[in-house]
Each structure stands twice: as structure tokens, then as C-alpha cells.
């Protein structure tokens, strides 16, 4: 069994019968933090339509930025482009928002339910070049499993 299918099976099992957004995001972030190596932050930012920004949601790691405008930083850019972003070296990303000086690379995946933006999954690593397209694809599937539980 691949790591991907194991992680997604663990998530599906963990979330069975639960549809509360906060509870599911909290357990999903904990699962990622305990399952992935070389990660120092795993969590979610939720989209606030009223404020047109991302607001800090459940996460594992050090304290983080609480509000991110759409189009700003890696998270806001991923939302604006509605696509997954892999940043090998955050210092080279124009407009990078340094919430944790230990972060060296970042992976952000928009959470979409149909056309509705729910937020993003954000992963940080203290190692440059930590993320790749294979992991991004696996975690996009992880996000699809998660989004299906959200009413």
C-alpha cells in the first residue's frame, strides 16, 4: 500500500460520520503533522467572503499570521490563481509573508467545493525543496477526501 493511499484511508476513517468543519480540519492537520516528515507547520486558512481574506483555522505548529489578503503571500496567491503552489525557497517568492522565520519551503493547496472557495491547506518545512509535484498530487487527493465531509 502506498503512503498516499494509507494517508487518505486514515483521513477517511478519521472523518467517518463527522461533518463539523473545525473538528475535521483540526484532525486533518494533526494527521498531516504526525504523518509527514520535515514539516514544521500544517494547517488551514479559511476564506472569509465578507472580508475577502483568509483567516487562520486549525493548525499544528508555531503561532501563525491570522489574516492574509487574497493575492498576498503564498496562500493568498494560491487562492487568487486557484491552483496548488509549491515554493522551493520562500525567500525567493515575491511578496512572501514570513510568519515563521524557520520556514524555508511551502506547499499550498486551495480547498474548493465545486466553485466555492473554502480556504487552503498550508504546509511549511524548515528545509528548502521539501515539496514536489508527487506529494502535491497526493495531498490534493487528501484535500478532496476532506472537502467531501464538509457540508
Short mmCIF file of N, CA and C in Angstrom, two decimals:
data_model
loop_
_atom_site.label_atom_id
_atom_site.label_comp_id
_atom_site.label_asym_id
_atom_site.label_seq_id
_atom_site.Cartn_x
_atom_site.Cartn_y
_atom_site.Cartn_z
N UNK A 1 0.85 -1.19 0.00
CA UNK A 1 0.00 0.00 0.00
C UNK A 1 0.89 1.24 0.00
N UNK A 2 0.57 2.19 -0.85
CA UNK A 2 1.37 3.41 -0.93
C UNK A 2 1.08 4.31 0.27
N UNK A 3 2.04 5.19 0.52
CA UNK A 3 1.87 6.15 1.60
C UNK A 3 0.62 7.00 1.35
N UNK A 4 0.42 7.34 0.09
CA UNK A 4 -0.73 8.18 -0.29
C UNK A 4 -2.03 7.51 0.10
N UNK A 5 -2.20 6.28 -0.35
CA UNK A 5 -3.47 5.63 -0.07
C UNK A 5 -3.64 5.39 1.42
N UNK A 6 -2.56 5.13 2.13
CA UNK A 6 -2.64 4.94 3.57
C UNK A 6 -3.09 6.24 4.24
N UNK A 7 -2.47 7.34 3.87
CA UNK A 7 -2.83 8.64 4.46
C UNK A 7 -4.29 8.98 4.17
N UNK A 8 -4.72 8.77 2.92
CA UNK A 8 -6.10 9.09 2.57
C UNK A 8 -7.08 8.14 3.24
N UNK A 9 -6.71 6.88 3.40
CA UNK A 9 -7.56 5.94 4.13
C UNK A 9 -7.65 6.32 5.60
N UNK A 10 -6.53 6.73 6.17
CA UNK A 10 -6.54 7.18 7.57
C UNK A 10 -7.45 8.39 7.73
N UNK A 11 -7.35 9.34 6.81
CA UNK A 11 -8.20 10.53 6.88
C UNK A 11 -9.67 10.15 6.75
N UNK A 12 -9.99 9.34 5.76
CA UNK A 12 -11.38 8.94 5.55
C UNK A 12 -11.94 8.25 6.79
N UNK A 13 -11.14 7.38 7.39
CA UNK A 13 -11.57 6.68 8.60
C UNK A 13 -11.76 7.66 9.76
N UNK A 14 -10.83 8.56 9.90
CA UNK A 14 -10.86 9.55 10.98
C UNK A 14 -12.10 10.44 10.89
N UNK A 15 -12.53 10.74 9.67
CA UNK A 15 -13.61 11.69 9.46
C UNK A 15 -14.98 11.04 9.27
N UNK A 16 -15.03 9.71 9.30
CA UNK A 16 -16.29 9.00 9.07
C UNK A 16 -17.39 9.50 10.01
N UNK A 17 -18.47 9.95 9.41
CA UNK A 17 -19.62 10.39 10.19
C UNK A 17 -19.52 11.77 10.79
N UNK A 18 -18.39 12.44 10.62
CA UNK A 18 -18.22 13.78 11.19
C UNK A 18 -18.25 14.80 10.06
N UNK A 19 -19.06 15.84 10.23
CA UNK A 19 -19.19 16.86 9.20
C UNK A 19 -18.90 18.26 9.72
N UNK A 20 -18.42 18.36 10.96
CA UNK A 20 -18.09 19.67 11.51
C UNK A 20 -16.77 20.14 10.91
N UNK A 21 -16.79 21.30 10.29
CA UNK A 21 -15.63 21.84 9.61
C UNK A 21 -14.41 21.95 10.53
N UNK A 22 -14.57 22.57 11.66
CA UNK A 22 -13.44 22.82 12.56
C UNK A 22 -12.87 21.50 13.09
N UNK A 23 -13.73 20.59 13.51
CA UNK A 23 -13.26 19.30 14.01
C UNK A 23 -12.49 18.54 12.94
N UNK A 24 -13.00 18.52 11.72
CA UNK A 24 -12.35 17.79 10.64
C UNK A 24 -11.02 18.42 10.24
N UNK A 25 -10.97 19.74 10.19
CA UNK A 25 -9.72 20.41 9.85
C UNK A 25 -8.68 20.23 10.95
N UNK A 26 -9.11 20.24 12.19
CA UNK A 26 -8.19 20.05 13.31
C UNK A 26 -7.56 18.66 13.25
N UNK A 27 -8.37 17.63 13.04
CA UNK A 27 -7.82 16.28 12.97
C UNK A 27 -7.00 16.08 11.70
N UNK A 28 -7.38 16.69 10.61
CA UNK A 28 -6.61 16.57 9.37
C UNK A 28 -5.22 17.20 9.54
N UNK A 29 -5.16 18.36 10.19
CA UNK A 29 -3.85 19.00 10.40
C UNK A 29 -2.98 18.16 11.33
N UNK A 30 -3.57 17.57 12.35
CA UNK A 30 -2.81 16.71 13.26
C UNK A 30 -2.30 15.47 12.53
N UNK A 31 -3.14 14.88 11.69
CA UNK A 31 -2.74 13.71 10.92
C UNK A 31 -1.57 14.03 10.00
N UNK A 32 -1.61 15.16 9.33
CA UNK A 32 -0.51 15.56 8.45
C UNK A 32 0.77 15.78 9.24
N UNK A 33 0.66 16.45 10.37
CA UNK A 33 1.84 16.77 11.18
C UNK A 33 2.52 15.49 11.68
N UNK A 34 1.73 14.50 12.06
CA UNK A 34 2.32 13.27 12.59
C UNK A 34 2.75 12.30 11.49
N UNK A 35 2.22 12.48 10.26
CA UNK A 35 2.50 11.53 9.19
C UNK A 35 3.61 11.96 8.23
N UNK A 36 3.80 13.25 8.06
CA UNK A 36 4.79 13.75 7.12
C UNK A 36 6.08 14.12 7.83
N UNK A 37 7.21 13.87 7.19
CA UNK A 37 8.50 14.22 7.77
C UNK A 37 8.91 15.62 7.30
N UNK A 38 9.79 16.22 8.08
CA UNK A 38 10.36 17.53 7.74
C UNK A 38 9.30 18.60 7.49
N UNK A 39 8.29 18.63 8.34
CA UNK A 39 7.23 19.63 8.30
C UNK A 39 7.26 20.36 9.65
N UNK A 40 7.19 21.69 9.62
CA UNK A 40 7.12 22.40 10.89
C UNK A 40 5.82 23.19 11.07
N UNK A 41 4.93 23.10 10.08
CA UNK A 41 3.61 23.73 10.20
C UNK A 41 2.67 23.05 9.22
N UNK A 42 1.51 22.66 9.70
CA UNK A 42 0.49 22.05 8.86
C UNK A 42 -0.86 22.58 9.32
N UNK A 43 -1.55 23.24 8.43
CA UNK A 43 -2.83 23.77 8.85
C UNK A 43 -3.63 24.39 7.73
N UNK A 44 -4.66 25.09 8.15
CA UNK A 44 -5.65 25.61 7.21
C UNK A 44 -5.91 27.09 7.46
N UNK A 45 -6.14 27.78 6.37
CA UNK A 45 -6.68 29.13 6.41
C UNK A 45 -8.05 29.03 5.75
N UNK A 46 -9.04 29.67 6.36
CA UNK A 46 -10.41 29.62 5.87
C UNK A 46 -10.76 30.93 5.18
N UNK A 47 -11.49 30.83 4.09
CA UNK A 47 -11.87 32.01 3.33
C UNK A 47 -13.03 32.72 3.98
N UNK A 48 -12.85 34.01 4.22
CA UNK A 48 -13.91 34.87 4.73
C UNK A 48 -14.40 35.72 3.56
N UNK A 49 -15.57 35.37 3.05
CA UNK A 49 -16.12 36.10 1.90
C UNK A 49 -16.40 37.56 2.29
N UNK A 50 -16.89 37.77 3.50
CA UNK A 50 -17.24 39.12 3.95
C UNK A 50 -16.02 40.05 3.95
N UNK A 51 -14.86 39.52 4.30
CA UNK A 51 -13.65 40.33 4.38
C UNK A 51 -12.72 40.12 3.19
N UNK A 52 -13.07 39.18 2.30
CA UNK A 52 -12.25 38.83 1.15
C UNK A 52 -10.80 38.56 1.57
N UNK A 53 -10.67 37.67 2.54
CA UNK A 53 -9.34 37.31 3.04
C UNK A 53 -9.37 35.90 3.61
N UNK A 54 -8.18 35.38 3.87
CA UNK A 54 -8.03 34.10 4.54
C UNK A 54 -7.81 34.35 6.02
N UNK A 55 -8.48 33.56 6.85
CA UNK A 55 -8.38 33.69 8.30
C UNK A 55 -7.84 32.38 8.86
N UNK A 56 -6.92 32.49 9.78
CA UNK A 56 -6.29 31.32 10.38
C UNK A 56 -7.32 30.34 10.91
N UNK A 57 -7.15 29.08 10.56
CA UNK A 57 -8.01 28.00 11.03
C UNK A 57 -7.20 27.00 11.83
N UNK A 58 -7.70 25.80 12.01
CA UNK A 58 -6.99 24.77 12.77
C UNK A 58 -5.61 24.47 12.17
N UNK A 59 -4.62 24.30 13.06
CA UNK A 59 -3.26 24.03 12.59
C UNK A 59 -2.45 23.34 13.67
N UNK A 60 -1.30 22.83 13.27
CA UNK A 60 -0.29 22.28 14.15
C UNK A 60 1.01 23.01 13.85
N UNK A 61 1.66 23.55 14.87
CA UNK A 61 2.92 24.26 14.67
C UNK A 61 2.96 25.52 15.51
N UNK A 62 3.94 26.37 15.19
CA UNK A 62 4.09 27.63 15.91
C UNK A 62 2.97 28.59 15.55
N UNK A 63 2.83 29.65 16.35
CA UNK A 63 1.81 30.66 16.07
C UNK A 63 1.98 31.17 14.65
N UNK A 64 0.88 31.64 14.06
CA UNK A 64 0.90 31.99 12.64
C UNK A 64 0.18 33.31 12.39
N UNK A 65 0.35 33.81 11.19
CA UNK A 65 -0.38 35.01 10.76
C UNK A 65 -1.87 34.69 10.82
N UNK A 66 -2.66 35.65 11.24
CA UNK A 66 -4.09 35.40 11.40
C UNK A 66 -4.93 35.81 10.20
N UNK A 67 -4.48 36.80 9.44
CA UNK A 67 -5.24 37.29 8.28
C UNK A 67 -4.32 37.42 7.09
N UNK A 68 -4.76 36.91 5.95
CA UNK A 68 -3.98 37.02 4.71
C UNK A 68 -4.92 37.50 3.60
N UNK A 69 -4.58 38.61 3.02
CA UNK A 69 -5.38 39.15 1.91
C UNK A 69 -5.20 38.28 0.67
N UNK A 70 -6.26 38.14 -0.10
CA UNK A 70 -6.20 37.38 -1.34
C UNK A 70 -5.17 38.05 -2.26
N UNK A 71 -4.28 37.25 -2.80
CA UNK A 71 -3.22 37.76 -3.67
C UNK A 71 -1.92 38.02 -2.94
N UNK A 72 -1.93 37.98 -1.59
CA UNK A 72 -0.72 38.21 -0.81
C UNK A 72 -0.12 36.90 -0.33
N UNK A 73 1.20 36.84 -0.32
CA UNK A 73 1.89 35.66 0.18
C UNK A 73 1.59 34.44 -0.68
N UNK A 74 2.10 33.29 -0.25
CA UNK A 74 1.89 32.06 -0.99
C UNK A 74 0.42 31.63 -0.90
N UNK A 75 -0.16 31.71 0.30
CA UNK A 75 -1.56 31.31 0.47
C UNK A 75 -2.50 32.18 -0.34
N UNK A 76 -2.35 33.47 -0.24
CA UNK A 76 -3.22 34.39 -0.98
C UNK A 76 -3.05 34.29 -2.48
N UNK A 77 -1.83 34.00 -2.93
CA UNK A 77 -1.57 33.82 -4.36
C UNK A 77 -2.19 32.53 -4.87
N UNK A 78 -2.09 31.45 -4.08
CA UNK A 78 -2.72 30.18 -4.46
C UNK A 78 -4.22 30.35 -4.62
N UNK A 79 -4.84 31.13 -3.74
CA UNK A 79 -6.27 31.40 -3.84
C UNK A 79 -6.58 32.22 -5.08
N UNK A 80 -5.82 33.28 -5.31
CA UNK A 80 -6.05 34.14 -6.47
C UNK A 80 -5.93 33.36 -7.77
N UNK A 81 -4.98 32.43 -7.81
CA UNK A 81 -4.76 31.62 -9.02
C UNK A 81 -5.60 30.35 -9.02
N UNK A 82 -6.20 30.04 -7.86
CA UNK A 82 -6.98 28.81 -7.69
C UNK A 82 -6.20 27.58 -8.15
N UNK A 83 -4.94 27.54 -7.70
CA UNK A 83 -4.11 26.39 -8.03
C UNK A 83 -3.09 26.13 -6.93
N UNK A 84 -2.62 24.90 -6.89
CA UNK A 84 -1.61 24.49 -5.93
C UNK A 84 -0.30 25.20 -6.24
N UNK A 85 0.36 25.66 -5.18
CA UNK A 85 1.67 26.30 -5.34
C UNK A 85 2.71 25.56 -4.52
N UNK A 86 3.82 25.25 -5.15
CA UNK A 86 4.99 24.68 -4.48
C UNK A 86 6.07 25.74 -4.54
N UNK A 87 6.57 26.14 -3.38
CA UNK A 87 7.62 27.14 -3.31
C UNK A 87 8.85 26.47 -2.69
N UNK A 88 9.88 26.30 -3.52
CA UNK A 88 11.09 25.60 -3.07
C UNK A 88 11.90 26.40 -2.07
N UNK A 89 11.89 27.73 -2.24
CA UNK A 89 12.63 28.63 -1.35
C UNK A 89 11.77 29.87 -1.12
N UNK A 90 11.18 29.95 0.05
CA UNK A 90 10.23 31.05 0.32
C UNK A 90 10.88 32.42 0.20
N UNK A 91 12.19 32.51 0.43
CA UNK A 91 12.86 33.81 0.33
C UNK A 91 12.89 34.32 -1.11
N UNK A 92 12.68 33.43 -2.07
CA UNK A 92 12.67 33.81 -3.48
C UNK A 92 11.27 34.13 -3.99
N UNK A 93 10.25 33.96 -3.12
CA UNK A 93 8.87 34.20 -3.53
C UNK A 93 8.53 35.67 -3.29
N UNK A 94 8.23 36.36 -4.38
CA UNK A 94 7.90 37.79 -4.26
C UNK A 94 6.65 37.97 -3.41
N UNK A 95 6.74 38.77 -2.37
CA UNK A 95 5.61 39.03 -1.51
C UNK A 95 5.41 37.99 -0.42
N UNK A 96 6.42 37.16 -0.19
CA UNK A 96 6.32 36.13 0.85
C UNK A 96 6.03 36.78 2.20
N UNK A 97 5.11 36.18 2.97
CA UNK A 97 4.78 36.66 4.31
C UNK A 97 5.48 35.73 5.30
N UNK A 98 6.42 36.26 6.04
CA UNK A 98 7.21 35.45 6.97
C UNK A 98 6.51 35.36 8.32
N UNK A 99 5.67 34.33 8.47
CA UNK A 99 5.02 34.10 9.76
C UNK A 99 5.98 33.39 10.72
N UNK A 100 6.82 32.51 10.18
CA UNK A 100 7.79 31.74 10.97
C UNK A 100 9.12 31.80 10.24
N UNK A 101 10.12 32.38 10.87
CA UNK A 101 11.42 32.53 10.22
C UNK A 101 12.10 31.20 9.94
N UNK A 102 11.64 30.12 10.56
CA UNK A 102 12.22 28.80 10.31
C UNK A 102 11.75 28.19 9.00
N UNK A 103 10.66 28.69 8.43
CA UNK A 103 10.12 28.12 7.19
C UNK A 103 11.06 28.43 6.03
N UNK A 104 11.36 27.39 5.26
CA UNK A 104 12.23 27.53 4.08
C UNK A 104 11.51 27.19 2.78
N UNK A 105 10.52 26.29 2.85
CA UNK A 105 9.73 25.94 1.66
C UNK A 105 8.27 25.79 2.07
N UNK A 106 7.39 25.86 1.08
CA UNK A 106 5.95 25.87 1.39
C UNK A 106 5.16 25.21 0.26
N UNK A 107 4.07 24.57 0.67
CA UNK A 107 3.11 23.97 -0.26
C UNK A 107 1.73 24.45 0.15
N UNK A 108 0.98 25.00 -0.80
CA UNK A 108 -0.36 25.49 -0.52
C UNK A 108 -1.33 24.92 -1.55
N UNK A 109 -2.44 24.36 -1.05
CA UNK A 109 -3.46 23.76 -1.91
C UNK A 109 -4.81 24.41 -1.60
N UNK A 110 -5.43 25.05 -2.59
CA UNK A 110 -6.76 25.61 -2.36
C UNK A 110 -7.79 24.52 -2.05
N UNK A 111 -8.68 24.80 -1.13
CA UNK A 111 -9.78 23.89 -0.80
C UNK A 111 -11.02 24.40 -1.53
N UNK A 112 -11.45 23.64 -2.52
CA UNK A 112 -12.59 24.03 -3.33
C UNK A 112 -13.66 22.97 -3.26
N UNK A 113 -14.90 23.40 -3.10
CA UNK A 113 -16.05 22.50 -3.17
C UNK A 113 -16.88 23.00 -4.34
N UNK A 114 -16.70 22.33 -5.48
CA UNK A 114 -17.26 22.86 -6.71
C UNK A 114 -16.53 24.14 -7.03
N UNK A 115 -17.26 25.23 -7.21
CA UNK A 115 -16.64 26.54 -7.46
C UNK A 115 -16.47 27.34 -6.18
N UNK A 116 -16.93 26.80 -5.06
CA UNK A 116 -16.89 27.53 -3.80
C UNK A 116 -15.51 27.37 -3.14
N UNK A 117 -14.88 28.50 -2.84
CA UNK A 117 -13.60 28.51 -2.14
C UNK A 117 -13.86 28.38 -0.64
N UNK A 118 -13.28 27.36 -0.02
CA UNK A 118 -13.40 27.16 1.42
C UNK A 118 -12.18 27.70 2.17
N UNK A 119 -11.02 27.62 1.53
CA UNK A 119 -9.78 28.05 2.17
C UNK A 119 -8.60 27.38 1.51
N UNK A 120 -7.53 27.16 2.29
CA UNK A 120 -6.34 26.49 1.77
C UNK A 120 -5.75 25.56 2.83
N UNK A 121 -5.08 24.54 2.34
CA UNK A 121 -4.17 23.73 3.16
C UNK A 121 -2.80 24.35 2.97
N UNK A 122 -2.10 24.59 4.07
CA UNK A 122 -0.78 25.22 4.03
C UNK A 122 0.20 24.34 4.80
N UNK A 123 1.29 23.97 4.15
CA UNK A 123 2.35 23.20 4.79
C UNK A 123 3.65 23.96 4.67
N UNK A 124 4.40 24.03 5.76
CA UNK A 124 5.71 24.66 5.77
C UNK A 124 6.75 23.64 6.18
N UNK A 125 7.97 23.84 5.67
CA UNK A 125 9.08 22.97 6.03
C UNK A 125 10.31 23.82 6.35
N UNK A 126 11.13 23.36 7.29
CA UNK A 126 12.38 24.06 7.60
C UNK A 126 13.49 23.71 6.60
N UNK A 127 13.13 22.98 5.53
CA UNK A 127 14.10 22.53 4.54
C UNK A 127 13.70 23.07 3.16
N UNK A 128 14.64 23.64 2.44
CA UNK A 128 14.37 24.08 1.07
C UNK A 128 14.09 22.85 0.20
N UNK A 129 13.26 23.04 -0.81
CA UNK A 129 12.94 21.99 -1.78
C UNK A 129 12.29 20.77 -1.15
N UNK A 130 11.55 20.94 -0.07
CA UNK A 130 10.92 19.81 0.62
C UNK A 130 9.77 19.21 -0.19
N UNK A 131 9.05 20.04 -0.92
CA UNK A 131 7.83 19.60 -1.58
C UNK A 131 8.06 19.36 -3.07
N UNK A 132 7.29 18.42 -3.63
CA UNK A 132 7.39 18.13 -5.06
C UNK A 132 5.99 17.85 -5.60
N UNK A 133 5.90 17.69 -6.91
CA UNK A 133 4.59 17.51 -7.54
C UNK A 133 3.93 16.20 -7.14
N UNK A 134 4.72 15.17 -6.87
CA UNK A 134 4.14 13.88 -6.44
C UNK A 134 3.41 14.06 -5.12
N UNK A 135 4.07 14.68 -4.15
CA UNK A 135 3.43 14.93 -2.85
C UNK A 135 2.25 15.87 -3.02
N UNK A 136 2.40 16.90 -3.85
CA UNK A 136 1.30 17.84 -4.07
C UNK A 136 0.08 17.12 -4.61
N UNK A 137 0.27 16.21 -5.56
CA UNK A 137 -0.85 15.44 -6.11
C UNK A 137 -1.51 14.58 -5.04
N UNK A 138 -0.69 13.95 -4.20
CA UNK A 138 -1.22 13.12 -3.12
C UNK A 138 -2.03 13.96 -2.14
N UNK A 139 -1.53 15.14 -1.84
CA UNK A 139 -2.24 16.00 -0.88
C UNK A 139 -3.45 16.69 -1.50
N UNK A 140 -3.46 16.85 -2.80
CA UNK A 140 -4.68 17.34 -3.47
C UNK A 140 -5.79 16.31 -3.29
N UNK A 141 -5.44 15.03 -3.40
CA UNK A 141 -6.43 13.97 -3.15
C UNK A 141 -6.86 13.97 -1.69
N UNK A 142 -5.92 14.19 -0.79
CA UNK A 142 -6.21 14.31 0.65
C UNK A 142 -7.25 15.41 0.86
N UNK A 143 -7.04 16.55 0.20
CA UNK A 143 -7.97 17.67 0.33
C UNK A 143 -9.34 17.33 -0.24
N UNK A 144 -9.39 16.56 -1.31
CA UNK A 144 -10.68 16.15 -1.88
C UNK A 144 -11.44 15.27 -0.90
N UNK A 145 -10.73 14.35 -0.23
CA UNK A 145 -11.36 13.50 0.78
C UNK A 145 -11.93 14.39 1.89
N UNK A 146 -11.15 15.35 2.31
CA UNK A 146 -11.56 16.26 3.39
C UNK A 146 -12.76 17.11 2.99
N UNK A 147 -12.72 17.69 1.83
CA UNK A 147 -13.79 18.59 1.37
C UNK A 147 -15.13 17.86 1.27
N UNK A 148 -15.10 16.58 0.91
CA UNK A 148 -16.33 15.80 0.80
C UNK A 148 -17.07 15.70 2.12
N UNK A 149 -16.38 15.87 3.25
CA UNK A 149 -17.03 15.77 4.56
C UNK A 149 -17.64 17.07 5.02
N UNK A 150 -17.36 18.14 4.31
CA UNK A 150 -17.81 19.47 4.74
C UNK A 150 -19.16 19.79 4.12
N UNK A 151 -20.13 20.07 4.97
CA UNK A 151 -21.49 20.43 4.49
C UNK A 151 -21.57 21.88 4.12
#
